[in-house]
PDB file of C-alpha atoms and ligand atoms in Angstrom:
ATOM      1  CA  MET Z 639       0.000   0.000   0.000  1.00  0.00           C
ATOM      2  CA  HIS Z 640       1.110   3.584  -0.632  1.00  0.00           C
ATOM      3  CA  THR Z 641       1.319   5.623   2.586  1.00  0.00           C
ATOM      4  CA  PRO Z 642       0.418   9.282   1.965  1.00  0.00           C
ATOM      5  CA  VAL Z 643       3.115  11.688   3.181  1.00  0.00           C
ATOM      6  CA  LEU Z 644       2.519  14.729   5.389  1.00  0.00           C
ATOM      7  CA  LEU Z 645      -1.124  13.677   5.745  1.00  0.00           C
ATOM      8  CA  GLU Z 646      -2.035  15.799   8.774  1.00  0.00           C
ATOM      9  CA  GLU Z 647      -0.201  18.769   7.322  1.00  0.00           C
ATOM     10  CA  VAL Z 648      -2.174  18.492   4.080  1.00  0.00           C
ATOM     11  CA  VAL Z 649      -5.486  18.284   5.941  1.00  0.00           C
ATOM     12  CA  ARG Z 650      -4.460  21.340   7.980  1.00  0.00           C
ATOM     13  CA  ALA Z 651      -3.599  23.246   4.784  1.00  0.00           C
ATOM     14  CA  PHE Z 652      -7.193  22.910   3.549  1.00  0.00           C
ATOM     15  CA  LYS Z 653      -8.885  23.284   6.944  1.00  0.00           C
ATOM     16  CA  ASP Z 654     -10.059  26.866   6.390  1.00  0.00           C
ATOM     17  CA  VAL Z 655     -10.517  27.066   2.629  1.00  0.00           C
ATOM     18  CA  PRO Z 656     -14.006  28.133   1.508  1.00  0.00           C
ATOM     19  CA  ALA Z 657     -16.498  25.320   0.936  1.00  0.00           C
ATOM     20  CA  GLY Z 658     -16.325  23.992  -2.613  1.00  0.00           C
ATOM     21  CA  ILE Z 659     -14.183  21.882  -4.888  1.00  0.00           C
ATOM     22  CA  ILE Z 660     -10.571  20.839  -4.470  1.00  0.00           C
ATOM     23  CA  PHE Z 661      -8.610  19.651  -7.497  1.00  0.00           C
ATOM     24  CA  ASP Z 662      -6.170  16.866  -6.607  1.00  0.00           C
ATOM     25  CA  GLY Z 663      -3.912  16.434  -9.638  1.00  0.00           C
ATOM     26  CA  THR Z 664      -2.115  13.360  -8.282  1.00  0.00           C
ATOM     27  CA  SER Z 665      -4.848  11.333  -6.645  1.00  0.00           C
ATOM     28  CA  GLY Z 666      -2.809   8.104  -6.607  1.00  0.00           C
ATOM     29  CA  PHE Z 667      -4.371   5.652  -4.187  1.00  0.00           C
ATOM     30  CA  GLY Z 668      -6.632   8.321  -2.736  1.00  0.00           C
ATOM     31  CA  GLY Z 669      -4.989   8.540   0.688  1.00  0.00           C
ATOM     32  CA  HIS Z 670      -4.901  12.323   0.872  1.00  0.00           C
ATOM     33  CA  ASP Z 671      -8.342  12.540  -0.714  1.00  0.00           C
ATOM     34  CA  GLU Z 672      -9.872  10.188   1.819  1.00  0.00           C
ATOM     35  CA  ALA Z 673      -8.491  12.243   4.705  1.00  0.00           C
ATOM     36  CA  LEU Z 674      -9.654  15.513   3.124  1.00  0.00           C
ATOM     37  CA  LEU Z 675     -13.163  14.243   2.433  1.00  0.00           C
ATOM     38  CA  ALA Z 676     -13.420  12.903   5.977  1.00  0.00           C
ATOM     39  CA  SER Z 677     -12.142  16.152   7.464  1.00  0.00           C
ATOM     40  CA  ARG Z 678     -14.886  18.373   5.994  1.00  0.00           C
ATOM     41  CA  GLU Z 679     -18.363  17.673   4.693  1.00  0.00           C
ATOM     42  CA  ASP Z 680     -18.512  20.837   2.635  1.00  0.00           C
ATOM     43  CA  ILE Z 681     -15.813  19.932   0.130  1.00  0.00           C
ATOM     44  CA  GLU Z 682     -15.776  17.799  -2.995  1.00  0.00           C
ATOM     45  CA  ILE Z 683     -12.766  16.520  -4.900  1.00  0.00           C
ATOM     46  CA  VAL Z 684     -12.132  16.400  -8.615  1.00  0.00           C
ATOM     47  CA  ALA Z 685      -9.020  14.347  -9.188  1.00  0.00           C
ATOM     48  CA  THR Z 686      -6.668  13.242 -11.929  1.00  0.00           C
ATOM     49  CA  ASP Z 687      -3.998  10.593 -12.233  1.00  0.00           C
ATOM     50  CA  VAL Z 688      -2.272   9.175 -15.293  1.00  0.00           C
ATOM     51  CA  ASP Z 689      -2.109   5.681 -13.788  1.00  0.00           C
ATOM     52  CA  GLN Z 690      -5.249   3.620 -14.365  1.00  0.00           C
ATOM     53  CA  ASP Z 691      -4.434   1.091 -11.608  1.00  0.00           C
ATOM     54  CA  ALA Z 692      -4.139   3.860  -9.033  1.00  0.00           C
ATOM     55  CA  LEU Z 693      -7.333   5.533 -10.232  1.00  0.00           C
ATOM     56  CA  SER Z 694      -9.360   2.323 -10.087  1.00  0.00           C
ATOM     57  CA  TYR Z 695      -8.135   1.735  -6.552  1.00  0.00           C
ATOM     58  CA  ALA Z 696      -8.988   5.284  -5.448  1.00  0.00           C
ATOM     59  CA  GLN Z 697     -12.435   5.086  -7.049  1.00  0.00           C
ATOM     60  CA  LYS Z 698     -13.234   1.920  -5.099  1.00  0.00           C
ATOM     61  CA  ARG Z 699     -11.732   3.250  -1.891  1.00  0.00           C
ATOM     62  CA  LEU Z 700     -13.760   6.453  -2.047  1.00  0.00           C
ATOM     63  CA  ALA Z 701     -16.980   5.002  -3.488  1.00  0.00           C
ATOM     64  CA  ASN Z 702     -18.805   5.702  -0.221  1.00  0.00           C
ATOM     65  CA  TYR Z 703     -18.309   9.437  -0.808  1.00  0.00           C
ATOM     66  CA  GLY Z 704     -20.515   9.191  -3.918  1.00  0.00           C
ATOM     67  CA  LYS Z 705     -20.507  12.346  -6.039  1.00  0.00           C
ATOM     68  CA  ARG Z 706     -18.123  14.090  -3.653  1.00  0.00           C
ATOM     69  CA  PHE Z 707     -15.220  12.322  -5.418  1.00  0.00           C
ATOM     70  CA  CYS Z 708     -14.728  12.019  -9.136  1.00  0.00           C
ATOM     71  CA  ALA Z 709     -11.532  11.125 -10.967  1.00  0.00           C
ATOM     72  CA  TYR Z 710     -10.205  11.364 -14.511  1.00  0.00           C
ATOM     73  CA  LYS Z 711      -7.355   9.516 -16.177  1.00  0.00           C
ATOM     74  CA  GLU Z 712      -5.590  12.682 -17.262  1.00  0.00           C
ATOM     75  CA  ASN Z 713      -2.367  14.553 -16.841  1.00  0.00           C
ATOM     76  CA  PHE Z 714      -2.831  17.286 -14.246  1.00  0.00           C
ATOM     77  CA  SER Z 715      -1.439  19.790 -16.735  1.00  0.00           C
ATOM     78  CA  ASN Z 716      -4.788  19.355 -18.526  1.00  0.00           C
ATOM     79  CA  ILE Z 717      -6.594  20.861 -15.531  1.00  0.00           C
ATOM     80  CA  ALA Z 718      -8.506  23.319 -17.717  1.00  0.00           C
ATOM     81  CA  ARG Z 719      -9.927  20.483 -19.850  1.00  0.00           C
ATOM     82  CA  VAL Z 720     -11.008  18.487 -16.785  1.00  0.00           C
ATOM     83  CA  LEU Z 721     -12.674  21.476 -15.151  1.00  0.00           C
ATOM     84  CA  ASP Z 722     -14.394  22.254 -18.430  1.00  0.00           C
ATOM     85  CA  LEU Z 723     -15.777  18.700 -18.610  1.00  0.00           C
ATOM     86  CA  GLU Z 724     -17.062  19.053 -15.053  1.00  0.00           C
ATOM     87  CA  LYS Z 725     -18.414  22.561 -15.791  1.00  0.00           C
ATOM     88  CA  ILE Z 726     -16.354  24.005 -12.952  1.00  0.00           C
ATOM     89  CA  ASN Z 727     -14.744  27.411 -13.122  1.00  0.00           C
ATOM     90  CA  ARG Z 728     -13.913  27.995  -9.483  1.00  0.00           C
ATOM     91  CA  LEU Z 729     -11.829  25.923  -7.047  1.00  0.00           C
ATOM     92  CA  SER Z 730     -11.323  26.125  -3.295  1.00  0.00           C
ATOM     93  CA  GLY Z 731      -7.904  24.612  -3.654  1.00  0.00           C
ATOM     94  CA  ILE Z 732      -5.384  22.555  -5.551  1.00  0.00           C
ATOM     95  CA  LEU Z 733      -3.282  19.680  -4.222  1.00  0.00           C
ATOM     96  CA  LEU Z 734      -0.306  18.034  -5.915  1.00  0.00           C
ATOM     97  CA  ASP Z 735       1.724  15.214  -4.360  1.00  0.00           C
ATOM     98  CA  LEU Z 736       4.317  14.864  -7.088  1.00  0.00           C
ATOM     99  CA  GLY Z 737       6.305  11.921  -8.358  1.00  0.00           C
ATOM    100  CA  VAL Z 738       5.588   8.218  -8.321  1.00  0.00           C
ATOM    101  CA  SER Z 739       3.739   6.189  -5.706  1.00  0.00           C
ATOM    102  CA  SER Z 740       5.481   3.410  -3.784  1.00  0.00           C
ATOM    103  CA  LEU Z 741       3.469   0.900  -5.769  1.00  0.00           C
ATOM    104  CA  GLN Z 742       4.645   2.270  -9.104  1.00  0.00           C
ATOM    105  CA  PHE Z 743       8.198   2.444  -7.822  1.00  0.00           C
ATOM    106  CA  ASP Z 744       8.233  -1.110  -6.496  1.00  0.00           C
ATOM    107  CA  ASN Z 745       6.577  -2.628  -9.562  1.00  0.00           C
ATOM    108  CA  ALA Z 746       9.523  -4.125 -11.498  1.00  0.00           C
ATOM    109  CA  GLU Z 747       7.463  -4.135 -14.715  1.00  0.00           C
ATOM    110  CA  LYS Z 748       7.256  -0.324 -14.653  1.00  0.00           C
ATOM    111  CA  GLY Z 749      11.035  -0.087 -14.661  1.00  0.00           C
ATOM    112  CA  PHE Z 750      11.417   2.888 -12.282  1.00  0.00           C
ATOM    113  CA  SER Z 751      13.785   1.327  -9.810  1.00  0.00           C
ATOM    114  CA  PHE Z 752      17.326   0.032  -9.965  1.00  0.00           C
ATOM    115  CA  MET Z 753      16.431  -2.173  -6.979  1.00  0.00           C
ATOM    116  CA  HIS Z 754      14.197  -4.396  -9.110  1.00  0.00           C
ATOM    117  CA  ASP Z 755      15.142  -5.942 -12.435  1.00  0.00           C
ATOM    118  CA  GLY Z 756      12.668  -4.967 -15.113  1.00  0.00           C
ATOM    119  CA  PRO Z 757      12.293  -3.453 -18.570  1.00  0.00           C
ATOM    120  CA  LEU Z 758      13.485   0.136 -19.037  1.00  0.00           C
ATOM    121  CA  ARG Z 759      10.092   1.895 -19.065  1.00  0.00           C
ATOM    122  CA  MET Z 760       9.566   4.561 -16.346  1.00  0.00           C
ATOM    123  CA  THR Z 761       6.273   5.791 -17.807  1.00  0.00           C
ATOM    124  CA  MET Z 762       3.723   6.770 -15.139  1.00  0.00           C
ATOM    125  CA  GLY Z 763       0.771   6.419 -17.480  1.00  0.00           C
ATOM    126  CA  ASP Z 764       0.276   4.804 -20.867  1.00  0.00           C
ATOM    127  CA  ASN Z 765       0.059   8.030 -22.874  1.00  0.00           C
ATOM    128  CA  THR Z 766       3.690   9.053 -22.633  1.00  0.00           C
ATOM    129  CA  PRO Z 767       5.284   9.574 -26.068  1.00  0.00           C
ATOM    130  CA  ILE Z 768       8.670   8.170 -25.017  1.00  0.00           C
ATOM    131  CA  ASP Z 769       9.992   5.635 -22.529  1.00  0.00           C
ATOM    132  CA  ALA Z 770      13.319   5.061 -20.806  1.00  0.00           C
ATOM    133  CA  TYR Z 771      14.360   2.466 -23.399  1.00  0.00           C
ATOM    134  CA  GLN Z 772      14.155   5.091 -26.138  1.00  0.00           C
ATOM    135  CA  VAL Z 773      16.059   7.689 -24.109  1.00  0.00           C
ATOM    136  CA  VAL Z 774      18.862   5.241 -23.368  1.00  0.00           C
ATOM    137  CA  ASN Z 775      19.033   3.495 -26.746  1.00  0.00           C
ATOM    138  CA  GLU Z 776      18.022   6.161 -29.246  1.00  0.00           C
ATOM    139  CA  TRP Z 777      18.928   9.618 -27.937  1.00  0.00           C
ATOM    140  CA  GLU Z 778      22.119  11.412 -28.974  1.00  0.00           C
ATOM    141  CA  GLU Z 779      24.967  11.204 -26.499  1.00  0.00           C
ATOM    142  CA  GLU Z 780      24.808  14.993 -25.893  1.00  0.00           C
ATOM    143  CA  SER Z 781      21.082  14.858 -25.089  1.00  0.00           C
ATOM    144  CA  ILE Z 782      21.611  12.049 -22.587  1.00  0.00           C
ATOM    145  CA  GLU Z 783      24.473  13.949 -20.993  1.00  0.00           C
ATOM    146  CA  SER Z 784      22.346  17.082 -20.832  1.00  0.00           C
ATOM    147  CA  ILE Z 785      19.434  15.437 -18.940  1.00  0.00           C
ATOM    148  CA  LEU Z 786      21.798  13.605 -16.585  1.00  0.00           C
ATOM    149  CA  ARG Z 787      23.399  16.927 -15.721  1.00  0.00           C
ATOM    150  CA  GLY Z 788      20.228  19.061 -15.751  1.00  0.00           C
ATOM    151  CA  TYR Z 789      17.684  16.697 -14.170  1.00  0.00           C
ATOM    152  CA  GLY Z 790      20.010  14.453 -12.178  1.00  0.00           C
ATOM    153  CA  GLU Z 791      22.693  16.943 -11.182  1.00  0.00           C
ATOM    154  CA  GLU Z 792      24.991  14.019 -11.977  1.00  0.00           C
ATOM    155  CA  ARG Z 793      28.669  14.993 -11.880  1.00  0.00           C
ATOM    156  CA  PHE Z 794      29.693  12.023 -14.041  1.00  0.00           C
ATOM    157  CA  ALA Z 795      27.095  12.872 -16.704  1.00  0.00           C
ATOM    158  CA  ARG Z 796      29.547  12.935 -19.623  1.00  0.00           C
ATOM    159  CA  LYS Z 797      31.191   9.668 -18.661  1.00  0.00           C
ATOM    160  CA  ILE Z 798      27.867   7.883 -18.155  1.00  0.00           C
ATOM    161  CA  ALA Z 799      26.388   9.177 -21.416  1.00  0.00           C
ATOM    162  CA  HIS Z 800      29.486   8.015 -23.272  1.00  0.00           C
ATOM    163  CA  ALA Z 801      29.400   4.595 -21.605  1.00  0.00           C
ATOM    164  CA  ILE Z 802      25.719   4.202 -22.536  1.00  0.00           C
ATOM    165  CA  VAL Z 803      26.409   4.978 -26.177  1.00  0.00           C
ATOM    166  CA  GLU Z 804      29.392   2.616 -26.307  1.00  0.00           C
ATOM    167  CA  ALA Z 805      27.426  -0.197 -24.672  1.00  0.00           C
ATOM    168  CA  ARG Z 806      24.396   0.128 -26.940  1.00  0.00           C
ATOM    169  CA  GLU Z 807      26.604  -0.135 -30.015  1.00  0.00           C
ATOM    170  CA  VAL Z 808      27.275  -3.707 -28.908  1.00  0.00           C
ATOM    171  CA  ALA Z 809      23.714  -4.539 -27.824  1.00  0.00           C
ATOM    172  CA  PRO Z 810      20.651  -2.532 -26.724  1.00  0.00           C
ATOM    173  CA  ILE Z 811      20.413  -1.763 -23.004  1.00  0.00           C
ATOM    174  CA  LYS Z 812      17.151  -3.412 -22.094  1.00  0.00           C
ATOM    175  CA  THR Z 813      16.821  -3.649 -18.337  1.00  0.00           C
ATOM    176  CA  THR Z 814      17.085  -1.571 -15.185  1.00  0.00           C
ATOM    177  CA  PHE Z 815      19.882  -3.799 -13.867  1.00  0.00           C
ATOM    178  CA  GLU Z 816      21.895  -3.424 -17.095  1.00  0.00           C
ATOM    179  CA  LEU Z 817      21.640   0.361 -16.832  1.00  0.00           C
ATOM    180  CA  ARG Z 818      22.364   0.342 -13.091  1.00  0.00           C
ATOM    181  CA  ASP Z 819      25.525  -1.739 -13.503  1.00  0.00           C
ATOM    182  CA  LEU Z 820      26.742   0.398 -16.361  1.00  0.00           C
ATOM    183  CA  VAL Z 821      26.312   3.584 -14.284  1.00  0.00           C
ATOM    184  CA  ILE Z 822      28.030   2.069 -11.256  1.00  0.00           C
ATOM    185  CA  GLY Z 823      30.960   1.176 -13.511  1.00  0.00           C
ATOM    186  CA  CYS Z 824      31.384   4.883 -14.363  1.00  0.00           C
ATOM    187  CA  TYR Z 825      31.923   5.814 -10.707  1.00  0.00           C
ATOM    188  CA  PRO Z 826      35.350   5.636  -9.106  1.00  0.00           C
ATOM    189  CA  SER Z 827      35.483   2.486  -6.983  1.00  0.00           C
ATOM    190  CA  PHE Z 828      35.758   4.373  -3.664  1.00  0.00           C
ATOM    191  CA  MET Z 829      32.374   6.017  -4.397  1.00  0.00           C
ATOM    192  CA  ARG Z 830      30.501   2.838  -5.299  1.00  0.00           C
ATOM    193  CA  LYS Z 831      29.666   1.631  -1.816  1.00  0.00           C
ATOM    194  CA  GLY Z 832      28.119   4.788  -0.290  1.00  0.00           C
ATOM    195  CA  ARG Z 833      24.676   5.070   1.293  1.00  0.00           C
ATOM    196  CA  ILE Z 834      23.226   6.357  -1.971  1.00  0.00           C
ATOM    197  CA  ASN Z 835      23.429   4.094  -5.008  1.00  0.00           C
ATOM    198  CA  PRO Z 836      25.383   5.771  -7.843  1.00  0.00           C
ATOM    199  CA  ALA Z 837      22.497   4.981 -10.222  1.00  0.00           C
ATOM    200  CA  THR Z 838      20.039   7.156  -8.243  1.00  0.00           C
ATOM    201  CA  LYS Z 839      20.647  10.386 -10.143  1.00  0.00           C
ATOM    202  CA  THR Z 840      20.657   8.756 -13.567  1.00  0.00           C
ATOM    203  CA  PHE Z 841      17.335   7.019 -12.894  1.00  0.00           C
ATOM    204  CA  GLN Z 842      15.844  10.252 -11.533  1.00  0.00           C
ATOM    205  CA  ALA Z 843      16.984  12.201 -14.600  1.00  0.00           C
ATOM    206  CA  ILE Z 844      15.579   9.706 -17.094  1.00  0.00           C
ATOM    207  CA  ARG Z 845      12.270   9.483 -15.217  1.00  0.00           C
ATOM    208  CA  ILE Z 846      11.910  13.276 -15.230  1.00  0.00           C
ATOM    209  CA  ALA Z 847      12.631  13.393 -18.966  1.00  0.00           C
ATOM    210  CA  VAL Z 848      10.279  10.530 -19.864  1.00  0.00           C
ATOM    211  CA  ASN Z 849       7.338  12.027 -17.981  1.00  0.00           C
ATOM    212  CA  ASP Z 850       8.220  15.680 -18.697  1.00  0.00           C
ATOM    213  CA  GLU Z 851       7.833  16.177 -14.964  1.00  0.00           C
ATOM    214  CA  LEU Z 852       9.192  19.713 -14.802  1.00  0.00           C
ATOM    215  CA  GLY Z 853       7.279  20.793 -17.920  1.00  0.00           C
ATOM    216  CA  VAL Z 854       3.885  19.666 -16.576  1.00  0.00           C
ATOM    217  CA  LEU Z 855       4.580  21.230 -13.182  1.00  0.00           C
ATOM    218  CA  ASN Z 856       5.437  24.552 -14.830  1.00  0.00           C
ATOM    219  CA  ARG Z 857       2.311  24.354 -16.970  1.00  0.00           C
ATOM    220  CA  ILE Z 858      -0.108  23.768 -14.094  1.00  0.00           C
ATOM    221  CA  LEU Z 859       1.508  26.529 -12.045  1.00  0.00           C
ATOM    222  CA  VAL Z 860       0.889  28.991 -14.877  1.00  0.00           C
ATOM    223  CA  GLU Z 861      -2.560  27.667 -15.746  1.00  0.00           C
ATOM    224  CA  ALA Z 862      -4.199  26.844 -12.429  1.00  0.00           C
ATOM    225  CA  PRO Z 863      -4.048  29.770  -9.971  1.00  0.00           C
ATOM    226  CA  ARG Z 864      -6.701  31.691 -11.918  1.00  0.00           C
ATOM    227  CA  PHE Z 865      -9.244  28.997 -11.011  1.00  0.00           C
ATOM    228  CA  VAL Z 866      -8.708  29.351  -7.259  1.00  0.00           C
ATOM    229  CA  ILE Z 867     -11.048  31.654  -5.338  1.00  0.00           C
ATOM    230  CA  GLN Z 868     -10.130  34.090  -2.578  1.00  0.00           C
ATOM    231  CA  ASP Z 869      -8.786  32.285   0.506  1.00  0.00           C
ATOM    232  CA  GLY Z 870      -8.383  29.073  -1.472  1.00  0.00           C
ATOM    233  CA  VAL Z 871      -4.973  27.395  -1.297  1.00  0.00           C
ATOM    234  CA  ILE Z 872      -2.496  25.652  -3.559  1.00  0.00           C
ATOM    235  CA  ALA Z 873      -0.532  22.973  -1.686  1.00  0.00           C
ATOM    236  CA  ILE Z 874       2.296  21.139  -3.417  1.00  0.00           C
ATOM    237  CA  ILE Z 875       4.464  18.308  -2.123  1.00  0.00           C
ATOM    238  CA  SER Z 876       7.691  17.790  -4.057  1.00  0.00           C
ATOM    239  CA  PHE Z 877      10.425  15.211  -3.664  1.00  0.00           C
ATOM    240  CA  HIS Z 878      13.474  16.689  -5.331  1.00  0.00           C
ATOM    241  CA  SER Z 879      15.163  20.046  -5.419  1.00  0.00           C
ATOM    242  CA  LEU Z 880      14.340  20.863  -9.051  1.00  0.00           C
ATOM    243  CA  GLU Z 881      10.604  20.569  -8.433  1.00  0.00           C
ATOM    244  CA  ASP Z 882      10.807  22.408  -5.144  1.00  0.00           C
ATOM    245  CA  ARG Z 883      12.665  25.276  -6.810  1.00  0.00           C
ATOM    246  CA  ILE Z 884       9.954  25.579  -9.485  1.00  0.00           C
ATOM    247  CA  VAL Z 885       7.202  25.678  -6.842  1.00  0.00           C
ATOM    248  CA  LYS Z 886       9.108  28.187  -4.707  1.00  0.00           C
ATOM    249  CA  HIS Z 887       9.674  30.552  -7.650  1.00  0.00           C
ATOM    250  CA  ALA Z 888       6.106  30.239  -8.919  1.00  0.00           C
ATOM    251  CA  PHE Z 889       4.698  31.083  -5.478  1.00  0.00           C
ATOM    252  CA  ARG Z 890       7.096  33.985  -5.157  1.00  0.00           C
ATOM    253  CA  SER Z 891       6.076  35.458  -8.478  1.00  0.00           C
ATOM    254  CA  LEU Z 892       2.374  35.049  -7.618  1.00  0.00           C
ATOM    255  CA  ALA Z 893       3.007  36.876  -4.337  1.00  0.00           C
ATOM    256  CA  ASP Z 894       5.004  39.598  -6.121  1.00  0.00           C
ATOM    257  CA  GLY Z 895       2.104  40.011  -8.542  1.00  0.00           C
ATOM    258  CA  GLY Z 896      -0.264  40.598  -5.613  1.00  0.00           C
ATOM    259  CA  LYS Z 897      -2.171  37.363  -6.175  1.00  0.00           C
ATOM    260  CA  GLY Z 898      -1.874  36.116  -2.626  1.00  0.00           C
ATOM    261  CA  GLU Z 899       0.507  35.140   0.139  1.00  0.00           C
ATOM    262  CA  ILE Z 900       3.080  32.455   0.725  1.00  0.00           C
ATOM    263  CA  ILE Z 901       1.976  30.526   3.832  1.00  0.00           C
ATOM    264  CA  THR Z 902       5.134  28.447   4.112  1.00  0.00           C
ATOM    265  CA  LYS Z 903       8.178  30.743   4.223  1.00  0.00           C
ATOM    266  CA  ARG Z 904      10.132  27.499   4.515  1.00  0.00           C
ATOM    267  CA  PRO Z 905       8.725  24.215   3.248  1.00  0.00           C
ATOM    268  CA  ILE Z 906       7.029  21.884   5.721  1.00  0.00           C
ATOM    269  CA  VAL Z 907       8.965  18.631   6.086  1.00  0.00           C
ATOM    270  CA  ALA Z 908       8.187  15.299   7.724  1.00  0.00           C
ATOM    271  CA  THR Z 909       8.776  14.739  11.424  1.00  0.00           C
ATOM    272  CA  GLU Z 910      11.427  12.231  12.538  1.00  0.00           C
ATOM    273  CA  GLU Z 911       8.546   9.982  13.561  1.00  0.00           C
ATOM    274  CA  GLU Z 912       7.028  10.023  10.074  1.00  0.00           C
ATOM    275  CA  ILE Z 913      10.424   9.435   8.464  1.00  0.00           C
ATOM    276  CA  MET Z 914      10.937   6.394  10.697  1.00  0.00           C
ATOM    277  CA  ALA Z 915       7.564   5.007   9.676  1.00  0.00           C
ATOM    278  CA  ASN Z 916       7.783   5.933   5.976  1.00  0.00           C
ATOM    279  CA  SER Z 917      11.229   6.542   4.495  1.00  0.00           C
ATOM    280  CA  ARG Z 918       9.681   8.084   1.358  1.00  0.00           C
ATOM    281  CA  SER Z 919       8.697  11.092   3.458  1.00  0.00           C
ATOM    282  CA  ARG Z 920      12.354  11.952   4.087  1.00  0.00           C
ATOM    283  CA  SER Z 921      12.646  14.113   0.986  1.00  0.00           C
ATOM    284  CA  ALA Z 922       9.077  15.472   0.943  1.00  0.00           C
ATOM    285  CA  LYS Z 923       8.633  19.249   1.002  1.00  0.00           C
ATOM    286  CA  LEU Z 924       5.216  20.873   1.268  1.00  0.00           C
ATOM    287  CA  ARG Z 925       4.712  24.466   0.152  1.00  0.00           C
ATOM    288  CA  ILE Z 926       1.403  26.300   0.513  1.00  0.00           C
ATOM    289  CA  PHE Z 927       0.112  29.440  -1.176  1.00  0.00           C
ATOM    290  CA  LYS Z 928      -3.117  31.260  -0.259  1.00  0.00           C
ATOM    291  CA  LEU Z 929      -4.921  33.216  -2.943  1.00  0.00           C
ATOM    292  CA  HIS Z 930      -6.303  36.722  -2.649  1.00  0.00           C
ATOM    293  CA  ALA Z 931      -8.889  37.773  -5.212  1.00  0.00           C
ATOM    294  CA  TYR Z 932      -7.283  36.850  -8.548  1.00  0.00           C
TER     295      TYR Z 932
HETATM  296  C1  SAM E1940       2.993  10.274  -4.808  1.00  0.00           C
HETATM  297  S1  SAM E1940       1.694   9.573  -5.673  1.00  0.00           S
HETATM  298  C2  SAM E1940       0.265  10.318  -4.986  1.00  0.00           C
HETATM  299  C3  SAM E1940      -0.284   9.568  -3.828  1.00  0.00           C
HETATM  300  C4  SAM E1940      -1.597  10.105  -3.301  1.00  0.00           C
HETATM  301  N1  SAM E1940      -1.486  11.450  -2.810  1.00  0.00           N
HETATM  302  C5  SAM E1940      -2.157   9.196  -2.233  1.00  0.00           C
HETATM  303  O1  SAM E1940      -2.413   9.667  -1.121  1.00  0.00           O
HETATM  304  O2  SAM E1940      -2.366   8.005  -2.523  1.00  0.00           O
HETATM  305  C6  SAM E1940       1.796  10.426  -7.166  1.00  0.00           C
HETATM  306  C7  SAM E1940       0.742  10.042  -8.183  1.00  0.00           C
HETATM  307  O3  SAM E1940       0.694  11.071  -9.138  1.00  0.00           O
HETATM  308  C8  SAM E1940       0.561  10.536 -10.412  1.00  0.00           C
HETATM  309  N2  SAM E1940       1.111  11.545 -11.314  1.00  0.00           N
HETATM  310  C9  SAM E1940       2.386  11.971 -11.373  1.00  0.00           C
HETATM  311  N3  SAM E1940       2.512  12.944 -12.293  1.00  0.00           N
HETATM  312  C10 SAM E1940       1.262  13.152 -12.811  1.00  0.00           C
HETATM  313  C11 SAM E1940       0.729  14.032 -13.783  1.00  0.00           C
HETATM  314  N4  SAM E1940       1.507  14.915 -14.424  1.00  0.00           N
HETATM  315  N5  SAM E1940      -0.595  13.997 -14.015  1.00  0.00           N
HETATM  316  C12 SAM E1940      -1.406  13.120 -13.367  1.00  0.00           C
HETATM  317  N6  SAM E1940      -0.940  12.231 -12.454  1.00  0.00           N
HETATM  318  C13 SAM E1940       0.368  12.252 -12.172  1.00  0.00           C
HETATM  319  C14 SAM E1940       1.304   9.224 -10.370  1.00  0.00           C
HETATM  320  O4  SAM E1940       0.786   8.333 -11.327  1.00  0.00           O
HETATM  321  C15 SAM E1940       1.039   8.757  -8.924  1.00  0.00           C
HETATM  322  O5  SAM E1940      -0.080   7.911  -8.866  1.00  0.00           O
END
């Protein structure tokens, strides 16, 4: 099961928003949505997720809330289309809990993790134009190097990109373990046994590229605030520094434009207790913005 991170903090973020509809762009297994619906009777949730398995689970889990929960298999960057379908033009809030769920991550078939041997996929939904196999086996060396550096902040980006291209000339790189071992081989031996696996940054970079994770986050941050009514909030949980930076800058420019106020001067992070119980929460950062009249 996927354990929702910063659950109480999310419920608290929406405690005082005006009655109405909350858009949850990353409904996943519906953990946050269940807690939100239980916390207040005067809110409804319109949700999206690109992963059909997660959506089906959430729909069953929240069936007892009837019309108060409805979910679409859509990218959250298509928020305007979803609201149009639902004939909604005003929201009391927006929630995003970015990234992949534990279930996606641990499913070897989805190919997200170097801990499980599986095909190089890394697509969150089934509508993604590219997958990790194509990035690794078809992209130019310079493009691979550029995402490893830009999205992975990987200091051995050039060496890894070169090793990938050399290896695929012999045979395609088909599995997560093949890619993991190749990346480890690019690290100096004294750095191979640290707490963090050397393949972490490469896998993160490829996942971000495959799912255009920074692009869709930028798009919703431009598109969505205009739907949120006065005293409504936008709450976003991110799991790596690139996403957090985008959220921080977007909130700052909304505040500078007089659209509202930043509630979290510093991001809210998990307590030691939560980190002990759920290691995924270690890197979670929650930022909250409250809208004035738009
Ligand atoms: C961390 S999980 C969310 C878990 C959820 N809050 C819960 O309590 O169960 C992230 C979910 O967002 C989905 N997702 C990620 N990026 C998305 C996007 N751009 N559009 C729609 N869904 C997305 C993933 O498929 C995954 O199910």
